Amino acid sequence: MRLSKMLFVTLRDDPADAEIPSHKLLVRAGYIRRIGSGIYAYLPLMWRVLQKVSQIVREEMNATGAQECLLPQLQPAELWKESGRWDTYTKAEGIMFALGDRREQDLALGPTHEEVITTVARDMIRSYRQLPIHLYQIQTKFRDEIRPRFGLMRGREFIMKDGYSFHGDEESLQATYQDMYTAYSNMLRRSGLAFRAVQADSGAIGGSGSQEFMVLAEAGEDEVLYTEDGQYAANVEKAVSLPVDAEASSFTSYEKKSTPGTETIEKVCHYLKCSPTQVVKNVLYETIYDNGTTVLVLVSIRGDQEINDVKLQNELTKLAPQYKAKTILAITIPNTESQSTWAAKSLPLGYIAPDLVDAYIDTKKQVHGKFLRLVDKTAIDLKDFVTGANESGYHVVGANWGEQFKIPEIVDIRKAKAGDRAVHNPEQKLQSARGIEVGHIFQLGIKYSQAMGATYTTPEGKDEPLWMGCYGVGVSRLAQAAVEQSYDKDGIIWPVAIAPYHAIICIPNINDGKQVEVAEQLYTELNKVGVETLLDDRKERAGVKFKDADLVGIPYRIVTGKALANGKVEVVKRASKESDEIAIEEVVSTLKNWVEEELKV
Ligand code: ATP
Ligand code: MG
């Protein structure tokens, strides 16, 4: 391609809305253009990158025996009602764009395709003889994200590879899951990315596990906790660890104490000269279930520990049937305004005990009349602990479970953090890193097939629900993540495998016939042997051309300049800025070798 014929516009200044380097660079180098919040045009250079990523993804998927297909983006609401996700996706999370057609039928723009594929499987898979089977697609997804940002990283319209496998038993599902682990590792390695596979939260769906593939980068929205020995890595949402040991309590008898102005753990510990590890902290949450019931949740946890919101949400979802509900619409820490909607009298905030009486809840309101009381494992082991006295300005000390306080339902909802000891080996400390989630593989089990009646006939002639796995890669997010991992002050440094072009030829002086002639000849020959080459034949100064080539990040730059006098051209490697003079007749074979070497990985 000739730059003179391309829609090639580079910007000197960073776009005002861009916060992270990869977003700034992709806009400045003319790869993407913002059309609206979380909506981008992929310009020709970007489209080539996306197609290269897609092709790597496709090759690795096909190698596992998965088959490519294309599912509809327009999805009838009925399917989502059958799976029970219509309300969650349109109301609770509100992530799905819903619309109506001219006959007033509800439809949605697909944020994901479990419902569609399960419908296909239900209709077409009859017998164990057809199993296992794995279909995937590479397609645009729509999600009404709360905070679209960082360019293609979190868009409202983005490209995903999503695959769904169907099996007769869990063993077969696990085998495909392992194949996907390998395929995803290959995709990322081939795309030139440094990544880490981590244990991930599989939400309330359960199943026997899920892993996320994280591209390591400071700008990552996810926190990963891992150990140096390589034995453990997990998303912080899922991570487990051993908390530091609690200090022995200095209080030997149960007593109520006046502790004025101590509504935080820090203040009460200072006042009572005790460690936060001797305190039982009680945190109040308000959760709304999908049937409209509000339940007030009182969580007790050791004073030095924090609550992991994802783990709490999973526990509350598990308890939904207790309130005749299926799922959760929202969990919040009630502020003054929301307290006023259900509190019968003013709460002793900062001084709450695990046994705060239910009489605080105004039963006239549409609120469940009893607190749901949960206690984290860390608080259960404490002896002679400190906690609130349910009265402003007072705490109790020397308290014990089973004596002053009934033991609530025990759960594990503590947040693991960097510095904690690892469970597999307490000598190992958890370390923290930032990651960009580019892929997620998931053993779904029979959740969707059961809900939607997708069954198959076993060799014994019995009807059983299909076992299912799902596997996603954010193609557009991955492409941008590559930039986030590889750039310098001058611009993007693409890994050769996903660069839009391998090489760019710059003609320093377009009025010099010899320069133009050599450039044209190399341009034709390089492209002929498969070295994808751009020709900068614009009427611009050499300096402008070099700057643009660096910004756009093409791996090899060929300059038909001064060296021509010796029958040579200058070749500069973008990543290292290493420059060589190579004889004109050797340029094509040299470049071809370099590119082939890079693509071998
Ligand atoms: P996140 O936690 O980042 O929102 P997710 O858990 O919603 O991701 P999945 O539903 O598992 O993501 O989707 C599979 C992949 O699609 C993700 O691993 C990610 O790479 C990509 N992806 C998800 N949401 C977006 C988005 N809004 N923009 C770009 N890519 C996305
Ligand atoms: Mg998401």
XYZ file of C-alpha atoms and ligand atoms in Angstrom:
633
model
C 0.000 0.000 0.000
C 1.139 3.514 -0.823
C 0.807 6.074 1.934
C -0.038 8.725 -0.665
C -3.203 6.771 -1.475
C -4.176 5.862 2.078
C -6.389 7.591 4.591
C -3.239 8.252 6.588
C -3.578 10.933 9.238
C -1.364 11.085 12.304
C -1.900 13.487 15.202
C 0.765 15.327 17.120
C -1.265 15.722 20.303
C -2.783 13.161 22.596
C -6.570 12.954 22.400
C -8.143 14.639 25.429
C -10.165 11.597 26.530
C -7.298 9.099 26.423
C -5.806 8.067 29.755
C -3.476 5.202 28.907
C -0.563 5.030 26.438
C -2.034 2.419 24.094
C -5.250 4.407 23.659
C -3.351 7.636 22.962
C -1.033 5.925 20.494
C -3.717 4.106 18.531
C -5.647 7.349 18.042
C -2.553 9.430 17.261
C -1.194 6.896 14.783
C -4.503 6.751 12.933
C -5.552 3.220 13.869
C -8.860 4.061 15.514
C -11.267 6.963 15.619
C -13.817 7.572 18.356
C -17.404 7.733 17.065
C -19.172 7.803 20.426
C -18.665 6.620 23.990
C -17.090 3.151 23.739
C -17.697 3.112 19.975
C -14.776 3.166 17.555
C -14.100 2.996 13.856
C -11.344 0.494 13.094
C -9.411 2.259 10.329
C -7.527 0.255 7.671
C -4.327 -0.214 9.701
C -6.298 -1.387 12.738
C -8.416 -3.688 10.656
C -5.276 -5.434 9.410
C -4.100 -5.896 13.005
C -7.497 -7.251 14.023
C -7.507 -9.649 11.111
C -4.055 -10.919 12.025
C -5.113 -11.510 15.614
C -8.294 -13.198 14.362
C -6.284 -15.437 12.065
C -3.992 -16.582 14.897
C -7.056 -17.230 17.049
C -8.726 -19.112 14.200
C -5.687 -21.303 13.501
C -5.313 -22.263 17.144
C -9.038 -22.980 17.481
C -9.159 -25.045 14.311
C -6.124 -27.034 15.480
C -8.211 -28.279 18.425
C -10.995 -29.461 16.129
C -13.355 -26.592 16.938
C -15.473 -25.347 14.018
C -16.089 -21.750 13.041
C -19.636 -20.458 12.569
C -21.431 -17.124 12.823
C -24.361 -16.626 15.163
C -26.896 -13.774 15.015
C -26.254 -10.557 16.886
C -29.971 -9.860 17.072
C -31.340 -12.176 19.748
C -35.000 -12.753 20.665
C -35.846 -11.985 24.297
C -37.568 -15.368 24.701
C -34.221 -17.157 24.721
C -32.968 -14.975 27.544
C -36.179 -15.455 29.468
C -35.795 -19.207 29.165
C -32.290 -19.128 30.602
C -33.493 -16.763 33.312
C -30.998 -14.046 32.350
C -33.267 -11.436 30.691
C -33.868 -9.491 33.900
C -30.296 -9.755 35.126
C -28.876 -8.541 31.841
C -31.397 -5.823 31.076
C -32.150 -4.594 34.603
C -29.666 -5.744 37.252
C -26.417 -5.433 35.375
C -28.085 -3.488 32.600
C -25.252 -4.582 30.331
C -27.479 -5.675 27.446
C -28.840 -3.339 24.792
C -32.501 -4.246 24.496
C -34.751 -3.023 21.703
C -38.197 -3.591 20.253
C -39.157 -4.353 16.678
C -42.127 -2.991 14.704
C -44.358 -5.714 16.123
C -43.333 -4.728 19.625
C -41.330 -7.879 20.184
C -38.367 -7.581 22.554
C -34.933 -8.227 21.144
C -31.388 -7.682 22.334
C -28.007 -7.055 20.762
C -25.877 -10.016 21.794
C -23.460 -9.341 24.663
C -22.619 -13.075 24.632
C -24.117 -16.149 22.952
C -24.839 -18.939 25.468
C -28.582 -18.675 24.865
C -28.310 -18.776 21.075
C -25.870 -21.665 20.963
C -27.835 -23.664 23.524
C -30.922 -23.248 21.357
C -28.989 -24.595 18.386
C -27.666 -27.495 20.466
C -31.126 -28.277 21.809
C -32.499 -28.527 18.298
C -29.621 -30.331 16.647
C -27.812 -32.515 19.174
C -29.770 -35.683 19.823
C -27.326 -38.448 20.598
C -24.069 -39.155 22.405
C -22.702 -40.083 18.966
C -22.615 -36.374 18.037
C -20.486 -35.478 21.069
C -18.207 -33.763 21.877
C -18.729 -30.781 19.591
C -17.245 -27.301 19.740
C -18.421 -24.265 17.756
C -16.868 -20.818 17.805
C -17.293 -17.467 16.099
C -15.354 -14.233 15.765
C -17.836 -11.440 15.958
C -18.924 -8.067 17.253
C -20.408 -8.024 20.736
C -22.473 -5.261 22.292
C -22.341 -4.372 25.980
C -23.650 -1.250 27.628
C -20.650 -1.004 29.978
C -21.000 1.283 32.989
C -17.634 2.858 32.277
C -16.564 2.452 28.667
C -12.960 3.601 28.567
C -9.389 3.094 27.488
C -10.299 2.908 23.798
C -10.765 -0.656 22.627
C -10.025 -2.065 26.093
C -13.550 -1.533 27.345
C -15.779 -0.707 24.426
C -19.537 -0.920 24.061
C -19.040 -2.563 20.711
C -16.031 -4.871 20.434
C -14.779 -8.003 18.745
C -14.730 -11.290 20.586
C -13.978 -14.866 19.744
C -16.451 -16.936 21.684
C -16.591 -20.704 21.594
C -18.978 -23.190 23.174
C -18.382 -26.894 23.604
C -20.897 -29.649 24.331
C -20.170 -32.948 26.021
C -21.716 -36.113 27.329
C -19.851 -35.973 30.627
C -17.648 -33.829 32.787
C -14.506 -35.710 31.833
C -14.916 -34.824 28.182
C -15.579 -31.201 29.133
C -12.367 -31.129 31.147
C -10.376 -32.520 28.243
C -11.611 -29.747 25.939
C -11.002 -27.203 28.694
C -7.371 -28.350 28.828
C -7.117 -28.091 25.029
C -8.406 -24.527 25.281
C -5.843 -23.715 27.946
C -3.145 -24.777 25.502
C -4.777 -23.040 22.531
C -5.106 -19.758 24.472
C -1.510 -19.954 25.647
C -0.449 -20.489 22.035
C -2.542 -17.566 20.765
C -0.999 -15.158 23.232
C 2.533 -16.418 22.763
C 2.190 -16.172 18.980
C 0.781 -12.649 19.308
C 3.969 -11.681 21.141
C 2.408 -11.015 24.528
C 3.707 -11.595 28.058
C 0.822 -13.135 29.959
C -0.194 -15.186 32.958
C -3.097 -17.612 33.323
C -4.845 -17.114 36.653
C -7.667 -18.746 38.591
C -10.809 -16.733 38.087
C -14.141 -16.228 39.762
C -16.825 -18.284 38.084
C -19.584 -16.342 39.750
C -22.581 -18.065 41.208
C -22.669 -20.504 38.276
C -20.231 -22.697 40.128
C -18.809 -25.307 37.787
C -15.415 -26.813 38.304
C -13.468 -23.757 37.476
C -12.408 -21.031 35.181
C -9.186 -19.317 34.275
C -8.433 -15.893 32.906
C -5.537 -15.022 30.652
C -4.012 -11.798 31.830
C -1.697 -9.630 29.783
C 0.609 -8.060 32.334
C 0.540 -4.260 32.195
C 0.356 -1.394 34.679
C -2.816 -0.064 33.031
C -4.642 -3.347 33.658
C -8.003 -3.058 35.385
C -7.522 -6.367 37.190
C -5.326 -7.218 40.131
C -3.559 -10.547 40.089
C -2.069 -12.181 43.196
C 0.668 -14.721 42.627
C 3.569 -16.433 44.334
C 7.186 -16.300 43.248
C 7.446 -20.118 43.057
C 4.968 -20.097 40.145
C 2.603 -22.433 42.007
C -0.224 -19.957 42.513
C -1.829 -17.128 40.550
C -5.383 -15.852 40.895
C -7.519 -12.851 40.177
C -7.918 -10.944 43.461
C -11.691 -11.576 43.120
C -10.998 -15.276 43.543
C -7.711 -15.359 45.448
C -7.306 -17.132 48.769
C -4.536 -16.778 51.347
C -3.728 -17.203 55.010
C -4.321 -14.069 57.056
C -1.668 -12.968 59.544
C -2.130 -14.650 62.930
C -4.377 -12.818 65.359
C -2.726 -11.409 68.461
C -3.886 -12.962 71.731
C -6.499 -10.835 73.439
C -5.521 -8.878 76.517
C -9.124 -8.843 77.750
C -9.945 -11.692 80.092
C -13.505 -10.909 81.092
C -16.594 -9.757 79.276
C -17.312 -6.103 79.870
C -19.054 -3.173 78.247
C -16.775 -0.147 77.957
C -17.361 3.468 77.158
C -15.348 4.237 73.995
C -16.458 7.713 72.908
C -15.712 8.826 69.340
C -14.403 5.449 68.140
C -16.562 4.608 65.162
C -13.622 3.238 63.147
C -11.457 0.171 63.841
C -8.375 2.366 63.967
C -9.898 4.654 66.587
C -11.239 1.913 68.821
C -7.916 0.038 68.701
C -6.094 3.195 69.659
C -8.544 3.885 72.475
C -8.527 0.331 73.873
C -4.839 -0.247 73.053
C -5.611 -3.452 71.201
C -4.817 -4.941 67.815
C -7.352 -4.884 64.952
C -6.874 -8.670 64.894
C -8.744 -8.824 68.223
C -11.766 -6.959 66.936
C -14.876 -8.323 65.262
C -15.968 -5.715 62.729
C -19.616 -5.732 61.610
C -20.478 -4.339 58.204
C -24.007 -3.694 57.051
C -25.029 -4.327 53.430
C -28.313 -3.942 51.642
C -29.084 -6.419 48.897
C -31.987 -6.426 46.478
C -33.063 -9.773 45.057
C -34.693 -10.131 41.643
C -38.151 -10.636 43.174
C -37.941 -7.178 44.717
C -37.136 -8.295 48.262
C -34.590 -6.192 50.085
C -32.514 -8.104 52.609
C -30.231 -6.444 55.143
C -27.007 -8.322 55.590
C -24.759 -8.051 58.606
C -21.279 -9.372 57.904
C -18.858 -9.981 60.773
C -15.165 -10.171 59.927
C -11.858 -9.733 61.746
C -11.011 -6.049 62.223
C -7.854 -6.060 60.101
C -9.533 -7.780 57.139
C -11.579 -6.489 54.213
C -14.602 -8.062 52.566
C -14.263 -9.332 48.992
C -17.345 -8.004 47.180
C -17.315 -10.752 44.560
C -17.182 -13.521 47.162
C -19.949 -11.811 49.134
C -22.095 -11.559 46.030
C -21.572 -15.271 45.319
C -22.655 -16.199 48.853
C -25.726 -13.981 48.662
C -26.667 -15.461 45.294
C -26.404 -18.961 46.751
C -28.834 -17.863 49.481
C -31.345 -16.433 46.984
C -33.731 -19.454 47.175
C -34.100 -18.746 50.912
C -35.841 -15.505 49.835
C -37.684 -17.175 46.961
C -35.462 -15.359 44.494
C -33.108 -16.476 41.735
C -30.474 -13.806 41.646
C -29.299 -10.468 42.997
C -30.044 -7.114 41.424
C -27.789 -4.987 43.632
C -25.599 -5.003 46.727
C -24.759 -1.710 48.391
C -23.567 -0.331 51.688
C -26.654 1.652 52.708
C -26.150 5.388 52.972
C -28.233 7.643 55.204
C -30.874 8.082 52.558
C -31.392 4.370 51.921
C -31.294 3.623 55.666
C -34.219 5.986 56.106
C -36.300 3.763 53.823
C -36.143 0.750 56.167
C -34.606 1.640 59.530
C -37.196 1.724 62.323
C -34.879 3.879 64.447
C -31.439 5.352 64.018
C -28.661 2.757 63.797
C -25.674 2.683 66.178
C -23.314 3.044 63.208
C -19.687 2.342 64.079
C -20.783 0.454 67.183
C -22.814 -2.392 65.679
C -22.499 -5.882 67.205
C -23.173 -9.222 65.454
C -26.483 -9.459 67.364
C -27.960 -6.100 66.310
C -31.669 -6.703 66.944
C -34.081 -7.195 64.073
C -36.293 -4.503 65.603
C -34.116 -1.980 63.736
C -35.881 -3.112 60.585
C -39.241 -1.526 59.976
C -41.346 -4.532 59.048
C -44.058 -2.344 57.568
C -41.722 -1.694 54.669
C -41.010 -4.012 51.681
C -37.974 -5.363 53.427
C -37.258 -8.789 54.849
C -37.829 -8.474 58.600
C -34.639 -10.202 59.776
C -30.960 -9.446 59.304
C -29.097 -12.064 57.311
C -26.103 -12.648 59.589
C -22.869 -13.939 58.092
C -19.485 -14.361 59.711
C -16.191 -14.747 57.930
C -13.908 -17.590 59.011
C -11.315 -15.095 60.303
C -13.700 -13.802 62.954
C -14.835 -17.235 64.127
C -11.490 -18.207 65.657
C -11.263 -15.121 67.871
C -11.441 -15.450 71.655
C -12.192 -12.661 74.113
C -12.694 -10.246 71.234
C -13.738 -6.620 71.021
C -16.876 -5.617 69.127
C -19.602 -2.982 69.141
C -22.133 -2.762 71.955
C -25.042 -1.711 69.697
C -24.934 1.642 71.428
C -23.172 4.742 70.149
C -19.962 5.380 72.110
C -19.716 1.854 73.568
C -17.916 -1.387 72.752
C -17.790 -4.723 74.513
C -14.493 -6.501 75.242
C -13.692 -10.099 76.206
C -16.622 -11.404 74.149
C -16.879 -14.974 72.828
C -18.930 -16.794 70.221
C -21.346 -19.209 71.789
C -21.403 -17.121 74.982
C -22.465 -13.520 74.312
C -22.992 -14.044 70.580
C -24.687 -16.779 68.627
C -22.560 -17.982 65.702
C -24.009 -16.693 62.429
C -23.687 -18.584 59.138
C -19.974 -19.132 58.478
C -18.662 -18.042 55.053
C -15.337 -17.312 53.388
C -15.583 -13.780 52.032
C -12.302 -12.256 53.072
C -10.239 -10.395 50.540
C -6.757 -11.826 50.009
C -4.074 -9.191 49.623
C -0.442 -8.782 48.685
C 1.818 -9.766 51.573
C -0.493 -12.529 52.827
C 0.965 -16.012 53.184
C 0.050 -18.497 50.466
C -2.193 -21.447 51.276
C -0.088 -24.005 49.370
C 3.071 -22.925 51.164
C 2.976 -20.394 54.003
C 6.623 -19.525 53.331
C 5.490 -17.955 50.067
C 4.034 -14.446 50.198
C 1.427 -13.250 47.715
C 2.654 -10.611 45.292
C 0.490 -8.250 43.327
C 0.545 -7.378 39.614
C -1.833 -5.569 37.264
C -3.320 -7.428 34.346
C -5.559 -6.902 31.329
C -7.992 -9.792 30.992
C -7.847 -10.852 27.357
C -9.294 -14.326 27.637
C -11.507 -16.377 29.902
C -12.112 -20.121 29.744
C -14.966 -21.565 31.655
C -16.491 -24.928 32.561
C -20.175 -24.077 32.610
C -21.455 -27.529 33.459
C -25.164 -28.065 32.889
C -26.552 -24.671 33.967
C -27.773 -23.523 30.549
C -28.632 -26.911 29.113
C -30.748 -27.672 32.163
C -32.508 -24.297 32.143
C -33.210 -24.538 28.424
C -33.844 -28.271 28.164
C -30.880 -29.099 25.918
C -30.472 -32.832 26.380
C -28.963 -35.794 24.523
C -29.575 -39.512 24.625
C -26.925 -41.619 26.353
C -25.797 -45.043 25.030
C -28.204 -46.509 27.613
C -31.064 -44.563 26.046
C -31.469 -42.058 28.885
C -31.987 -38.331 28.323
C -29.335 -36.220 30.082
C -28.523 -32.502 29.996
C -25.478 -31.596 27.888
C -22.255 -30.602 29.640
C -21.054 -27.269 28.390
C -17.902 -25.138 28.318
C -17.398 -21.604 27.028
C -14.251 -19.831 25.990
C -13.806 -16.141 25.126
C -10.998 -13.998 23.761
C -11.313 -10.242 23.426
C -9.812 -9.853 19.966
C -9.942 -6.041 19.916
C -8.847 -5.797 23.548
C -5.944 -8.151 22.862
C -4.772 -6.008 19.951
C -4.678 -2.905 22.126
C -3.106 -4.822 25.028
C -0.206 -5.639 22.709
C 0.421 -1.906 22.331
C 0.106 -1.349 26.070
C 2.930 -3.828 26.508
C 5.100 -2.579 23.717
C 5.756 1.084 22.964
C 8.353 3.775 23.560
C 8.416 7.574 23.571
C 8.217 7.644 19.774
C 5.270 5.351 19.314
C 4.006 1.816 18.953
C 6.309 -1.211 18.619
C 4.168 -3.990 17.119
C 5.152 -7.607 17.526
C 5.825 -8.760 13.941
C 3.045 -11.362 14.090
C 0.266 -8.807 14.480
C 1.796 -5.670 12.945
C -0.405 -4.237 10.173
C 2.612 -4.380 7.842
C 6.041 -5.923 8.310
C 8.039 -3.180 6.635
C 7.800 0.426 5.492
C 9.949 1.959 2.796
C 10.639 5.672 3.240
C 11.729 7.728 0.285
C 13.578 10.690 1.848
C 13.386 12.840 -1.289
C 10.509 12.109 -3.622
C 12.105 14.306 -6.328
C 15.193 12.073 -6.499
C 14.633 9.633 -9.360
C 17.112 7.029 -8.098
C 15.553 6.983 -4.617
C 12.107 6.508 -6.112
C 13.249 3.796 -8.509
C 14.946 1.631 -5.860
C 12.024 2.127 -3.489
C 9.480 1.092 -6.106
C 11.488 -1.987 -7.017
C 11.890 -3.116 -3.388
C 8.225 -2.364 -2.725
C 7.128 -4.689 -5.512
C 9.594 -7.466 -4.705
C 9.066 -7.459 -0.948
C 5.296 -7.700 -1.318
C 5.740 -10.451 -3.875
C 7.645 -12.670 -1.404
C 5.153 -12.042 1.386
C 6.918 -9.276 3.288
C 3.923 -6.976 3.699
C 5.318 -3.576 2.862
C 4.118 0.018 2.909
C 5.636 2.671 0.674
C 5.888 6.183 2.047
C 5.780 8.057 -1.240
C 4.211 11.200 0.196
C 5.539 14.642 -0.643
C 6.761 15.128 2.939
C 10.123 15.889 4.508
C 12.236 12.855 5.470
C 11.973 13.805 9.162
C 8.178 13.691 9.024
C 8.263 10.277 7.368
C 10.644 8.806 9.955
C 8.554 10.177 12.800
C 5.356 8.721 11.344
C 6.995 5.346 10.730
C 8.081 5.219 14.380
C 4.657 6.300 15.615
C 2.805 3.702 13.536
C 5.224 1.063 14.776
C 6.020 -0.957 11.654
C 8.778 -3.452 12.653
C 11.271 -2.680 9.828
C 11.979 0.646 8.112
C 13.864 0.750 4.840
C 15.315 4.097 3.750
C 16.398 4.649 0.156
C 18.722 7.540 1.046
C 22.434 8.339 1.124
C 23.550 4.690 1.231
C 22.344 4.289 -2.361
C 25.684 5.753 -3.447
C 27.265 2.464 -2.257
C 24.500 0.299 -3.685
C 22.892 -0.046 -0.261
C 19.825 1.025 1.723
C 19.492 1.730 5.422
C 17.309 -0.737 7.373
C 16.182 0.201 10.906
C 14.585 -2.170 13.382
C 11.742 -0.357 15.158
C 12.092 -2.132 18.497
C 15.831 -1.687 19.049
C 16.428 1.281 16.699
C 19.355 -0.805 15.408
C 20.368 0.387 11.962
C 22.150 -1.587 9.193
C 23.193 -0.825 5.664
C 22.220 -3.699 3.428
C 23.085 -4.219 -0.248
C 20.021 -3.562 -2.397
C 20.031 -7.068 -3.869
C 20.083 -8.625 -0.389
C 17.237 -6.613 1.128
C 14.410 -8.895 0.046
C 15.961 -12.148 1.247
C 17.159 -10.567 4.508
C 13.752 -9.109 5.339
C 12.018 -12.323 4.359
C 14.267 -14.255 6.763
C 13.738 -11.819 9.591
C 9.970 -11.947 9.260
C 9.922 -15.732 8.999
C 12.112 -16.048 12.101
C 9.738 -13.807 14.052
C 6.660 -15.722 12.940
C 8.173 -19.050 13.995
C 7.644 -18.496 17.742
P -14.464 -7.782 32.113
O -14.385 -8.373 33.487
O -13.181 -7.153 31.661
O -15.662 -6.938 31.901
P -15.865 -10.079 31.223
O -15.639 -11.021 32.336
O -17.139 -9.353 31.139
O -14.649 -9.034 31.151
P -16.215 -12.145 29.238
O -17.669 -12.032 29.269
O -15.557 -13.351 29.809
O -15.546 -10.838 29.866
O -15.730 -11.914 27.748
C -14.610 -12.574 27.154
C -13.534 -11.584 26.767
O -14.059 -10.481 26.018
C -12.856 -10.934 27.941
O -11.851 -11.768 28.455
C -12.302 -9.664 27.326
O -11.061 -9.911 26.710
C -13.304 -9.314 26.264
N -14.197 -8.215 26.686
C -15.193 -8.260 27.603
N -15.797 -7.072 27.719
C -15.181 -6.242 26.833
C -15.344 -4.869 26.470
N -16.301 -4.122 27.020
N -14.535 -4.347 25.528
C -13.572 -5.098 24.943
N -13.358 -6.388 25.248
C -14.139 -6.959 26.181
Mg -17.577 -7.397 31.628
